Each structure stands twice: as C-alpha cells, then as structure tokens.
Amino acid sequence: MSLVHDHEQTIPKHAVASAAMLVLTALALTTLVKVGVLSREAVPAVVRSEAHVAPVIVRQLTFSDRADGAVVVRDVATGETVRVLVDGVPGNGFVRGVMRGMARDRHIHGIGMAPPFTLTLWKNQSLSLEDKATGRSIELGSFGPDNRAAFAAMLPGGAS
C-alpha cells in the first residue's frame, strides 16, 4: 500500500490560454479606444444633437416625499400633481429607484430637491430624464419598455 498520492490541482492549459486571450483582447480594445483608433460607443445625447433630433414634449417635474412614504410628482409649469407613487404599483418601484439615485447625486453635490428634473420625449421616440442641477442624464429606454412606460406616463396624455 502506497501512502504517496498527488493533491495537485491542475487547470487545463486550453482554459488558461482562453482566459489569457480574453484579458489581452480586452486590454487591446481598451487601448485602441483610448488612443482614438476605434470610436467609443455612441452617447445618445450626442447622437441626438448631431442628428438635430428635436424634443417633442418637455416637462419639468419635481418629486417630493409625503409623510405616508408616497412620492408626489408635480409639473412645475402648472403645479398639477402628475402622479403619486405608492409602493406596490407596477412601475412605481423603478421610478422611485431612479429618483433615489438622482437624489443621492444631488446630496453629494449639496443640492436639494427644489430644482426640477426635465423629462423629454424626443422626435426619435427616445425618452430622457435630465437633472440640470448635477448634469446627470438618464436614457430611460435602456431599461426596457415597461420601465420606460413608467416615466412616459408622466408626460401630458401619457405620451409614449
């Protein structure tokens, strides 16, 4: 009976080679973008600007917390309550999550919730939410049609 046995764990050479190739490819592509050989991914706001895509609907909105935990969305121009976001309603969780992130940015910059947010439906049907106070902009279509619709419902007539 032999008491000698091998506990060496080996990784297949092809797996190591594949991982190394993946890392080298990522580094090469990053370098090519950095030095300008490859162009960066399109930035929607820049693409719209270059293509002269005009806004179709622009709405200035404020978001304020209510004592019961709901969030009240108001149109700045009219003072109208656009929506009251309560837990459990489809889409409200997404809107509240986005606004929580926007509020965090404002807090970091020492800005309160008074300045309005700009919700814009563009001629190419993209939908964006911009915080001019911090310079942050979110392309709402990138979160899927249901989440986009949660914000589109805040446009006059629930425009989509």
CSV table of C-alpha atoms in Angstrom, one decimal:
chain,number,residue,atom,x,y,z
A,1,MET,CA,0.0,0.0,0.0
A,2,SER,CA,1.4,3.4,-1.0
A,3,LEU,CA,0.9,6.4,1.2
A,4,VAL,CA,2.0,8.8,-1.5
A,5,HIS,CA,-0.7,10.4,-3.5
A,6,ASP,CA,-1.0,13.6,-5.6
A,7,HIS,CA,-3.1,16.5,-4.4
A,8,GLU,CA,-2.0,18.8,-7.3
A,9,GLN,CA,-4.9,20.5,-8.9
A,10,THR,CA,-4.3,21.4,-12.5
A,11,ILE,CA,-6.1,23.8,-14.7
A,12,PRO,CA,-6.4,22.7,-18.3
A,13,LYS,CA,-4.0,24.5,-20.5
A,14,HIS,CA,-6.6,25.5,-23.0
A,15,ALA,CA,-8.6,27.2,-20.2
A,16,VAL,CA,-5.6,29.2,-19.1
A,17,ALA,CA,-4.9,30.1,-22.7
A,18,SER,CA,-8.5,31.2,-23.3
A,19,ALA,CA,-8.6,33.4,-20.2
A,20,ALA,CA,-5.2,35.0,-21.2
A,21,MET,CA,-6.6,35.7,-24.7
A,22,LEU,CA,-9.7,37.3,-23.3
A,23,VAL,CA,-7.7,39.6,-21.0
A,24,LEU,CA,-5.3,40.5,-23.8
A,25,THR,CA,-8.2,41.2,-26.2
A,26,ALA,CA,-9.9,43.5,-23.6
A,27,LEU,CA,-6.7,45.4,-23.0
A,28,ALA,CA,-6.1,45.8,-26.7
A,29,LEU,CA,-9.6,47.1,-27.4
A,30,THR,CA,-9.4,49.5,-24.5
A,31,THR,CA,-6.1,50.8,-25.7
A,32,LEU,CA,-7.4,51.2,-29.3
A,33,VAL,CA,-10.4,53.2,-28.0
A,34,LYS,CA,-8.2,55.4,-25.7
A,35,VAL,CA,-5.8,56.3,-28.5
A,36,GLY,CA,-8.6,57.0,-30.9
A,37,VAL,CA,-8.2,54.2,-33.4
A,38,LEU,CA,-11.7,52.9,-32.5
A,39,SER,CA,-14.6,55.2,-31.7
A,40,ARG,CA,-16.4,55.0,-28.4
A,41,GLU,CA,-19.9,53.7,-28.1
A,42,ALA,CA,-22.5,56.2,-29.2
A,43,VAL,CA,-23.7,58.6,-26.5
A,44,PRO,CA,-27.4,59.1,-27.1
A,45,ALA,CA,-27.4,62.9,-26.2
A,46,VAL,CA,-24.5,63.5,-28.6
A,47,VAL,CA,-26.1,61.4,-31.4
A,48,ARG,CA,-29.4,63.4,-31.0
A,49,SER,CA,-27.5,66.6,-31.1
A,50,GLU,CA,-25.5,65.7,-34.2
A,51,ALA,CA,-28.7,64.4,-35.9
A,52,HIS,CA,-30.6,67.5,-34.9
A,53,VAL,CA,-33.3,65.4,-33.2
A,54,ALA,CA,-35.8,67.9,-31.7
A,55,PRO,CA,-37.7,67.4,-28.5
A,56,VAL,CA,-41.4,66.7,-28.9
A,57,ILE,CA,-42.5,67.0,-25.3
A,58,VAL,CA,-40.6,68.6,-22.4
A,59,ARG,CA,-41.9,68.5,-18.9
A,60,GLN,CA,-40.3,70.0,-15.8
A,61,LEU,CA,-41.1,67.8,-12.8
A,62,THR,CA,-40.4,67.9,-9.1
A,63,PHE,CA,-40.5,64.9,-6.7
A,64,SER,CA,-41.4,65.3,-3.1
A,65,ASP,CA,-41.8,62.8,-0.3
A,66,ARG,CA,-45.1,62.5,1.5
A,67,ALA,CA,-45.5,61.6,5.2
A,68,ASP,CA,-47.0,58.2,4.3
A,69,GLY,CA,-44.0,57.3,2.2
A,70,ALA,CA,-45.5,58.1,-1.2
A,71,VAL,CA,-43.7,60.3,-3.6
A,72,VAL,CA,-45.7,63.2,-5.2
A,73,VAL,CA,-44.7,64.2,-8.8
A,74,ARG,CA,-45.7,67.7,-9.8
A,75,ASP,CA,-45.5,69.7,-13.1
A,76,VAL,CA,-43.5,72.9,-12.4
A,77,ALA,CA,-45.3,75.0,-15.0
A,78,THR,CA,-48.9,74.1,-13.9
A,79,GLY,CA,-48.4,73.0,-10.3
A,80,GLU,CA,-50.5,70.0,-11.3
A,81,THR,CA,-50.0,66.7,-9.4
A,82,VAL,CA,-48.9,64.4,-12.2
A,83,ARG,CA,-48.7,61.2,-10.2
A,84,VAL,CA,-48.5,59.9,-6.6
A,85,LEU,CA,-46.0,57.0,-6.4
A,86,VAL,CA,-47.0,54.4,-3.8
A,87,ASP,CA,-45.5,51.0,-3.2
A,88,GLY,CA,-46.9,48.0,-4.9
A,89,VAL,CA,-48.0,49.7,-8.2
A,90,PRO,CA,-46.2,48.3,-11.3
A,91,GLY,CA,-43.6,50.8,-12.5
A,92,ASN,CA,-43.5,52.9,-9.3
A,93,GLY,CA,-40.6,51.0,-7.9
A,94,PHE,CA,-38.5,51.7,-10.9
A,95,VAL,CA,-39.3,55.4,-10.9
A,96,ARG,CA,-38.6,55.6,-7.1
A,97,GLY,CA,-35.3,53.8,-7.7
A,98,VAL,CA,-34.2,56.2,-10.4
A,99,MET,CA,-35.2,59.2,-8.3
A,100,ARG,CA,-33.4,57.8,-5.3
A,101,GLY,CA,-30.2,57.7,-7.4
A,102,MET,CA,-30.8,61.2,-8.6
A,103,ALA,CA,-31.4,62.5,-5.1
A,104,ARG,CA,-28.2,60.8,-3.9
A,105,ASP,CA,-26.2,62.7,-6.6
A,106,ARG,CA,-27.8,66.0,-5.5
A,107,HIS,CA,-27.0,65.2,-1.9
A,108,ILE,CA,-23.3,64.6,-2.8
A,109,HIS,CA,-23.3,67.9,-4.7
A,110,GLY,CA,-25.0,69.8,-1.8
A,111,ILE,CA,-28.1,70.4,-3.9
A,112,GLY,CA,-31.7,70.0,-2.5
A,113,MET,CA,-34.7,68.6,-4.3
A,114,ALA,CA,-36.1,72.0,-5.3
A,115,PRO,CA,-34.7,72.3,-8.8
A,116,PRO,CA,-36.9,70.5,-11.3
A,117,PHE,CA,-35.9,67.4,-13.4
A,118,THR,CA,-36.5,67.6,-17.1
A,119,LEU,CA,-38.4,64.7,-18.7
A,120,THR,CA,-38.1,64.8,-22.5
A,121,LEU,CA,-39.7,62.8,-25.3
A,122,TRP,CA,-37.6,63.2,-28.4
A,123,LYS,CA,-38.7,63.0,-32.1
A,124,ASN,CA,-36.8,59.7,-32.5
A,125,GLN,CA,-39.0,58.3,-29.6
A,126,SER,CA,-36.2,58.2,-27.1
A,127,LEU,CA,-37.1,59.3,-23.6
A,128,SER,CA,-34.6,61.0,-21.2
A,129,LEU,CA,-34.6,62.4,-17.7
A,130,GLU,CA,-32.1,65.1,-17.0
A,131,ASP,CA,-31.0,66.8,-13.8
A,132,LYS,CA,-29.6,70.1,-14.9
A,133,ALA,CA,-28.6,70.8,-11.4
A,134,THR,CA,-26.0,68.0,-11.4
A,135,GLY,CA,-25.6,67.5,-15.2
A,136,ARG,CA,-26.8,63.9,-15.0
A,137,SER,CA,-29.0,62.5,-17.7
A,138,ILE,CA,-30.6,59.0,-18.0
A,139,GLU,CA,-31.8,57.4,-21.2
A,140,LEU,CA,-35.0,55.7,-20.0
A,141,GLY,CA,-35.4,53.4,-23.0
A,142,SER,CA,-32.3,51.5,-22.0
A,143,PHE,CA,-34.2,49.9,-19.0
A,144,GLY,CA,-36.8,48.2,-21.2
A,145,PRO,CA,-40.3,49.1,-22.4
A,146,ASP,CA,-42.1,48.6,-19.1
A,147,ASN,CA,-39.8,50.9,-17.2
A,148,ARG,CA,-39.7,53.4,-20.0
A,149,ALA,CA,-43.5,53.4,-19.9
A,150,ALA,CA,-43.5,54.3,-16.2
A,151,PHE,CA,-41.9,57.6,-17.0
A,152,ALA,CA,-43.7,58.1,-20.3
A,153,ALA,CA,-46.9,58.0,-18.3
A,154,MET,CA,-45.8,61.3,-16.7
A,155,LEU,CA,-45.9,63.1,-20.0
A,156,PRO,CA,-49.1,65.0,-21.0
A,157,GLY,CA,-51.6,62.5,-22.2
A,158,GLY,CA,-49.3,59.6,-21.1
A,159,ALA,CA,-47.4,60.0,-24.4
A,160,SER,CA,-45.3,57.1,-25.3
